Amino acid sequence: MATPAVYYRDEQVTLLLGDALDQLHTLPTGSVDCIVTSPPYYGLRDYGTSGQYGLEASPADYVETMRALFAEARRVLVNDGTLWLNLGDSYAYPPGSAGRQGSGQRSGRTFTAEGRPGTREIPAKNLMGMPWRVAFALQDDGWILRSEIIWAKRNLMPEAVTDRPTRAHEQIFLFTKQPRLGPERRPVGRRRHLHRPHVRAAG
């Protein structure tokens, strides 16, 4: 097993720097309790890094990249651990068309649209359903999809489109390795109290 590339370490945290799959290879089996991650979405950004996720030649290739990545994540996750996966969707566009993403900078990361590959597997303007394609692939690999959580975005970035509604949400999937979690690992949530409706007699 390779030695992790430690970027920072103190008494409470250790940060590893590098390709996610390469760094997962350095971790012992069953050594992680919880994984929270949001990989680059398919076909939306080119950060100018060789081998970057999200610029695979086709949607199917992207799904296979995610399958390989999360197969290794499953190895390092304890049996009663959880995986929280945030993925956004994207629209199909033909090769050679950079769409309307343009270029910009976010959180200090410069991105362009130059390297976005496009696809002919899906007709242009189709919403590709990438989050669910990945989720179903992980199910096929043995992950248990326990929940879909909708991240509703209230402060939206404007989209340069006029022929469809603006995308206003992303998916967060909760995956586990086994059907049931112990009480100490159940997702935290607010308990709902259901009340019978009050009916007032007429007259």
PDB file of N, CA and C in Angstrom, residues 41-44 54 56-60 62-63 88-94 116-134 167:
ATOM      1  N   TYR A  41     -19.028  17.519 -11.974  1.00  0.00           N
ATOM      2  CA  TYR A  41     -20.158  17.039 -12.761  1.00  0.00           C
ATOM      3  C   TYR A  41     -19.718  16.820 -14.208  1.00  0.00           C
ATOM      4  N   TYR A  42     -20.475  16.019 -14.926  1.00  0.00           N
ATOM      5  CA  TYR A  42     -20.064  15.663 -16.288  1.00  0.00           C
ATOM      6  C   TYR A  42     -20.213  16.848 -17.247  1.00  0.00           C
ATOM      7  N   GLY A  43     -19.114  17.152 -17.950  1.00  0.00           N
ATOM      8  CA  GLY A  43     -19.150  18.059 -19.088  1.00  0.00           C
ATOM      9  C   GLY A  43     -19.412  19.517 -18.778  1.00  0.00           C
ATOM     10  N   LEU A  44     -19.153  19.969 -17.567  1.00  0.00           N
ATOM     11  CA  LEU A  44     -19.483  21.351 -17.236  1.00  0.00           C
ATOM     12  C   LEU A  44     -18.275  22.268 -17.085  1.00  0.00           C
ATOM     13  N   GLY A  54     -14.948  14.461 -15.073  1.00  0.00           N
ATOM     14  CA  GLY A  54     -15.968  15.298 -15.672  1.00  0.00           C
ATOM     15  C   GLY A  54     -15.762  15.580 -17.150  1.00  0.00           C
ATOM     16  N   GLU A  56     -14.738  13.145 -19.382  1.00  0.00           N
ATOM     17  CA  GLU A  56     -14.664  11.871 -20.099  1.00  0.00           C
ATOM     18  C   GLU A  56     -15.301  12.014 -21.487  1.00  0.00           C
ATOM     19  N   ALA A  57     -14.966  11.105 -22.377  1.00  0.00           N
ATOM     20  CA  ALA A  57     -15.405  11.213 -23.770  1.00  0.00           C
ATOM     21  C   ALA A  57     -16.903  11.030 -23.942  1.00  0.00           C
ATOM     22  N   SER A  58     -17.567  10.402 -22.990  1.00  0.00           N
ATOM     23  CA  SER A  58     -18.992  10.132 -23.126  1.00  0.00           C
ATOM     24  C   SER A  58     -19.627  10.024 -21.744  1.00  0.00           C
ATOM     25  N   PRO A  59     -20.954  10.156 -21.652  1.00  0.00           N
ATOM     26  CA  PRO A  59     -21.616   9.938 -20.363  1.00  0.00           C
ATOM     27  C   PRO A  59     -21.326   8.560 -19.781  1.00  0.00           C
ATOM     28  N   ALA A  60     -21.275   7.535 -20.648  1.00  0.00           N
ATOM     29  CA  ALA A  60     -20.991   6.180 -20.165  1.00  0.00           C
ATOM     30  C   ALA A  60     -19.599   6.093 -19.552  1.00  0.00           C
ATOM     31  N   TYR A  62     -17.987   8.533 -18.109  1.00  0.00           N
ATOM     32  CA  TYR A  62     -18.049   9.217 -16.817  1.00  0.00           C
ATOM     33  C   TYR A  62     -18.612   8.301 -15.741  1.00  0.00           C
ATOM     34  N   VAL A  63     -19.680   7.584 -16.089  1.00  0.00           N
ATOM     35  CA  VAL A  63     -20.278   6.650 -15.130  1.00  0.00           C
ATOM     36  C   VAL A  63     -19.269   5.587 -14.721  1.00  0.00           C
ATOM     37  N   GLY A  88     -24.693  17.058  -9.659  1.00  0.00           N
ATOM     38  CA  GLY A  88     -25.580  17.886 -10.462  1.00  0.00           C
ATOM     39  C   GLY A  88     -25.692  17.330 -11.862  1.00  0.00           C
ATOM     40  N   ASP A  89     -26.721  17.760 -12.577  1.00  0.00           N
ATOM     41  CA  ASP A  89     -26.979  17.241 -13.924  1.00  0.00           C
ATOM     42  C   ASP A  89     -26.406  18.182 -14.974  1.00  0.00           C
ATOM     43  N   SER A  90     -26.460  17.745 -16.215  1.00  0.00           N
ATOM     44  CA  SER A  90     -25.988  18.572 -17.325  1.00  0.00           C
ATOM     45  C   SER A  90     -26.771  18.212 -18.578  1.00  0.00           C
ATOM     46  N   TYR A  91     -26.701  19.110 -19.548  1.00  0.00           N
ATOM     47  CA  TYR A  91     -27.429  18.931 -20.803  1.00  0.00           C
ATOM     48  C   TYR A  91     -26.492  18.466 -21.917  1.00  0.00           C
ATOM     49  N   ALA A  92     -27.032  17.685 -22.809  1.00  0.00           N
ATOM     50  CA  ALA A  92     -26.244  17.197 -23.946  1.00  0.00           C
ATOM     51  C   ALA A  92     -26.012  18.318 -24.951  1.00  0.00           C
ATOM     52  N   TYR A  93     -24.822  18.324 -25.517  1.00  0.00           N
ATOM     53  CA  TYR A  93     -24.491  19.251 -26.589  1.00  0.00           C
ATOM     54  C   TYR A  93     -23.510  18.539 -27.512  1.00  0.00           C
ATOM     55  N   PRO A  94     -23.474  18.873 -28.794  1.00  0.00           N
ATOM     56  CA  PRO A  94     -22.639  18.123 -29.745  1.00  0.00           C
ATOM     57  C   PRO A  94     -21.160  18.423 -29.570  1.00  0.00           C
ATOM     58  N   ARG A 116     -14.448  20.903 -22.918  1.00  0.00           N
ATOM     59  CA  ARG A 116     -15.665  20.117 -22.750  1.00  0.00           C
ATOM     60  C   ARG A 116     -15.917  19.288 -24.005  1.00  0.00           C
ATOM     61  N   PRO A 117     -16.079  17.986 -23.850  1.00  0.00           N
ATOM     62  CA  PRO A 117     -16.051  17.108 -25.012  1.00  0.00           C
ATOM     63  C   PRO A 117     -17.315  17.092 -25.847  1.00  0.00           C
ATOM     64  N   GLY A 118     -18.484  17.281 -25.239  1.00  0.00           N
ATOM     65  CA  GLY A 118     -19.729  17.087 -25.978  1.00  0.00           C
ATOM     66  C   GLY A 118     -19.987  15.613 -26.223  1.00  0.00           C
ATOM     67  N   THR A 119     -21.164  15.288 -26.746  1.00  0.00           N
ATOM     68  CA  THR A 119     -21.512  13.891 -26.982  1.00  0.00           C
ATOM     69  C   THR A 119     -22.509  13.763 -28.115  1.00  0.00           C
ATOM     70  N   ARG A 120     -22.410  12.646 -28.846  1.00  0.00           N
ATOM     71  CA  ARG A 120     -23.417  12.310 -29.845  1.00  0.00           C
ATOM     72  C   ARG A 120     -24.269  11.121 -29.394  1.00  0.00           C
ATOM     73  N   GLU A 121     -24.002  10.612 -28.190  1.00  0.00           N
ATOM     74  CA  GLU A 121     -24.772   9.492 -27.678  1.00  0.00           C
ATOM     75  C   GLU A 121     -26.205   9.892 -27.334  1.00  0.00           C
ATOM     76  N   ILE A 122     -26.380  11.172 -26.986  1.00  0.00           N
ATOM     77  CA  ILE A 122     -27.683  11.685 -26.583  1.00  0.00           C
ATOM     78  C   ILE A 122     -27.964  12.925 -27.418  1.00  0.00           C
ATOM     79  N   PRO A 123     -29.151  13.039 -28.024  1.00  0.00           N
ATOM     80  CA  PRO A 123     -29.463  14.234 -28.822  1.00  0.00           C
ATOM     81  C   PRO A 123     -29.311  15.517 -28.018  1.00  0.00           C
ATOM     82  N   ALA A 124     -28.890  16.571 -28.707  1.00  0.00           N
ATOM     83  CA  ALA A 124     -28.642  17.852 -28.054  1.00  0.00           C
ATOM     84  C   ALA A 124     -29.875  18.364 -27.328  1.00  0.00           C
ATOM     85  N   LYS A 125     -29.626  19.077 -26.246  1.00  0.00           N
ATOM     86  CA  LYS A 125     -30.629  19.729 -25.393  1.00  0.00           C
ATOM     87  C   LYS A 125     -31.338  18.767 -24.455  1.00  0.00           C
ATOM     88  N   ASN A 126     -30.949  17.497 -24.487  1.00  0.00           N
ATOM     89  CA  ASN A 126     -31.508  16.554 -23.526  1.00  0.00           C
ATOM     90  C   ASN A 126     -30.853  16.734 -22.159  1.00  0.00           C
ATOM     91  N   LEU A 127     -31.661  16.786 -21.113  1.00  0.00           N
ATOM     92  CA  LEU A 127     -31.130  16.651 -19.765  1.00  0.00           C
ATOM     93  C   LEU A 127     -30.677  15.208 -19.598  1.00  0.00           C
ATOM     94  N   MET A 128     -29.410  14.990 -19.273  1.00  0.00           N
ATOM     95  CA  MET A 128     -28.836  13.650 -19.380  1.00  0.00           C
ATOM     96  C   MET A 128     -29.112  12.730 -18.191  1.00  0.00           C
ATOM     97  N   GLY A 129     -29.578  13.291 -17.075  1.00  0.00           N
ATOM     98  CA  GLY A 129     -29.864  12.431 -15.932  1.00  0.00           C
ATOM     99  C   GLY A 129     -28.623  11.803 -15.321  1.00  0.00           C
ATOM    100  N   MET A 130     -27.508  12.526 -15.325  1.00  0.00           N
ATOM    101  CA  MET A 130     -26.250  11.955 -14.854  1.00  0.00           C
ATOM    102  C   MET A 130     -26.288  11.508 -13.393  1.00  0.00           C
ATOM    103  N   PRO A 131     -26.908  12.263 -12.482  1.00  0.00           N
ATOM    104  CA  PRO A 131     -26.930  11.772 -11.101  1.00  0.00           C
ATOM    105  C   PRO A 131     -27.565  10.398 -10.981  1.00  0.00           C
ATOM    106  N   TRP A 132     -28.661  10.180 -11.673  1.00  0.00           N
ATOM    107  CA  TRP A 132     -29.339   8.885 -11.576  1.00  0.00           C
ATOM    108  C   TRP A 132     -28.593   7.794 -12.332  1.00  0.00           C
ATOM    109  N   ARG A 133     -27.926   8.137 -13.418  1.00  0.00           N
ATOM    110  CA  ARG A 133     -27.109   7.135 -14.122  1.00  0.00           C
ATOM    111  C   ARG A 133     -26.019   6.600 -13.185  1.00  0.00           C
ATOM    112  N   VAL A 134     -25.379   7.527 -12.457  1.00  0.00           N
ATOM    113  CA  VAL A 134     -24.348   7.110 -11.512  1.00  0.00           C
ATOM    114  C   VAL A 134     -24.971   6.325 -10.361  1.00  0.00           C
ATOM    115  N   ARG A 167     -32.652  25.383 -13.890  1.00  0.00           N
ATOM    116  CA  ARG A 167     -32.397  24.307 -12.936  1.00  0.00           C
ATOM    117  C   ARG A 167     -32.224  24.898 -11.537  1.00  0.00           C
TER     118      ARG A 167
END
